PDB file of C-alpha atoms in Angstrom:
ATOM      1  CA  MET A 254      11.572  22.871   0.785  1.00  0.00           C
ATOM      2  CA  ARG A 255      11.562  19.755   2.923  1.00  0.00           C
ATOM      3  CA  ARG A 256       8.268  18.674   1.271  1.00  0.00           C
ATOM      4  CA  ALA A 257       9.949  18.910  -2.099  1.00  0.00           C
ATOM      5  CA  ILE A 258      12.798  16.839  -1.074  1.00  0.00           C
ATOM      6  CA  VAL A 259      10.502  14.224   0.292  1.00  0.00           C
ATOM      7  CA  PHE A 260       8.627  14.175  -3.004  1.00  0.00           C
ATOM      8  CA  VAL A 261      11.832  13.829  -5.107  1.00  0.00           C
ATOM      9  CA  LEU A 262      12.962  10.900  -2.737  1.00  0.00           C
ATOM     10  CA  SER A 263       9.609   9.193  -3.033  1.00  0.00           C
ATOM     11  CA  VAL A 264       9.561   9.493  -6.871  1.00  0.00           C
ATOM     12  CA  SER A 265      13.153   8.117  -7.131  1.00  0.00           C
ATOM     13  CA  ALA A 266      12.148   5.209  -4.799  1.00  0.00           C
ATOM     14  CA  ASN A 267       9.227   4.298  -6.963  1.00  0.00           C
ATOM     15  CA  GLN A 268      11.385   4.413 -10.074  1.00  0.00           C
ATOM     16  CA  ASN A 269      13.920   2.157  -8.289  1.00  0.00           C
ATOM     17  CA  VAL A 270      11.205  -0.332  -7.398  1.00  0.00           C
ATOM     18  CA  ILE A 271       9.884  -0.339 -10.997  1.00  0.00           C
ATOM     19  CA  VAL A 272      13.394  -0.815 -12.345  1.00  0.00           C
ATOM     20  CA  THR A 273      14.072  -3.762  -9.968  1.00  0.00           C
ATOM     21  CA  ASN A 274      10.804  -5.290 -10.904  1.00  0.00           C
ATOM     22  CA  GLN A 275      11.651  -5.025 -14.607  1.00  0.00           C
ATOM     23  CA  VAL A 276      15.109  -6.512 -14.003  1.00  0.00           C
ATOM     24  CA  ARG A 277      13.559  -9.248 -11.942  1.00  0.00           C
ATOM     25  CA  THR A 278      10.953 -10.204 -14.579  1.00  0.00           C
ATOM     26  CA  LEU A 279      13.651 -10.000 -17.288  1.00  0.00           C
ATOM     27  CA  ALA A 280      15.976 -12.389 -15.395  1.00  0.00           C
ATOM     28  CA  PHE A 281      13.157 -14.659 -14.608  1.00  0.00           C
ATOM     29  CA  ALA A 282      12.246 -14.888 -18.264  1.00  0.00           C
ATOM     30  CA  LEU A 283      15.781 -15.447 -19.384  1.00  0.00           C
ATOM     31  CA  ARG A 284      16.202 -18.201 -16.687  1.00  0.00           C
ATOM     32  CA  GLY A 285      13.096 -19.832 -17.931  1.00  0.00           C
ATOM     33  CA  ARG A 286      14.362 -19.765 -21.524  1.00  0.00           C
ATOM     34  CA  LEU A 287      17.765 -21.246 -20.500  1.00  0.00           C
ATOM     35  CA  HIS A 288      15.888 -23.807 -18.415  1.00  0.00           C
ATOM     36  CA  HIS A 289      13.840 -24.864 -21.359  1.00  0.00           C
ATOM     37  CA  ALA A 290      16.729 -24.689 -23.908  1.00  0.00           C
ATOM     38  CA  THR A 291      18.890 -27.169 -21.790  1.00  0.00           C
ATOM     39  CA  PRO A 292      17.139 -30.484 -21.148  1.00  0.00           C
ATOM     40  CA  ILE A 293      17.593 -31.962 -17.649  1.00  0.00           C
ATOM     41  CA  SER A 294      19.200 -35.321 -17.663  1.00  0.00           C
TER      42      SER A 294
END
């Protein structure tokens, strides 16, 4: 029983890491696109 709980927690933690990495790369890409779109004076 305890082993199953640990397994579920580790799987959800891995999914959270994957989601945060995707969000981070997406935000980085959007930031770069905005950065290129607006010229720096």
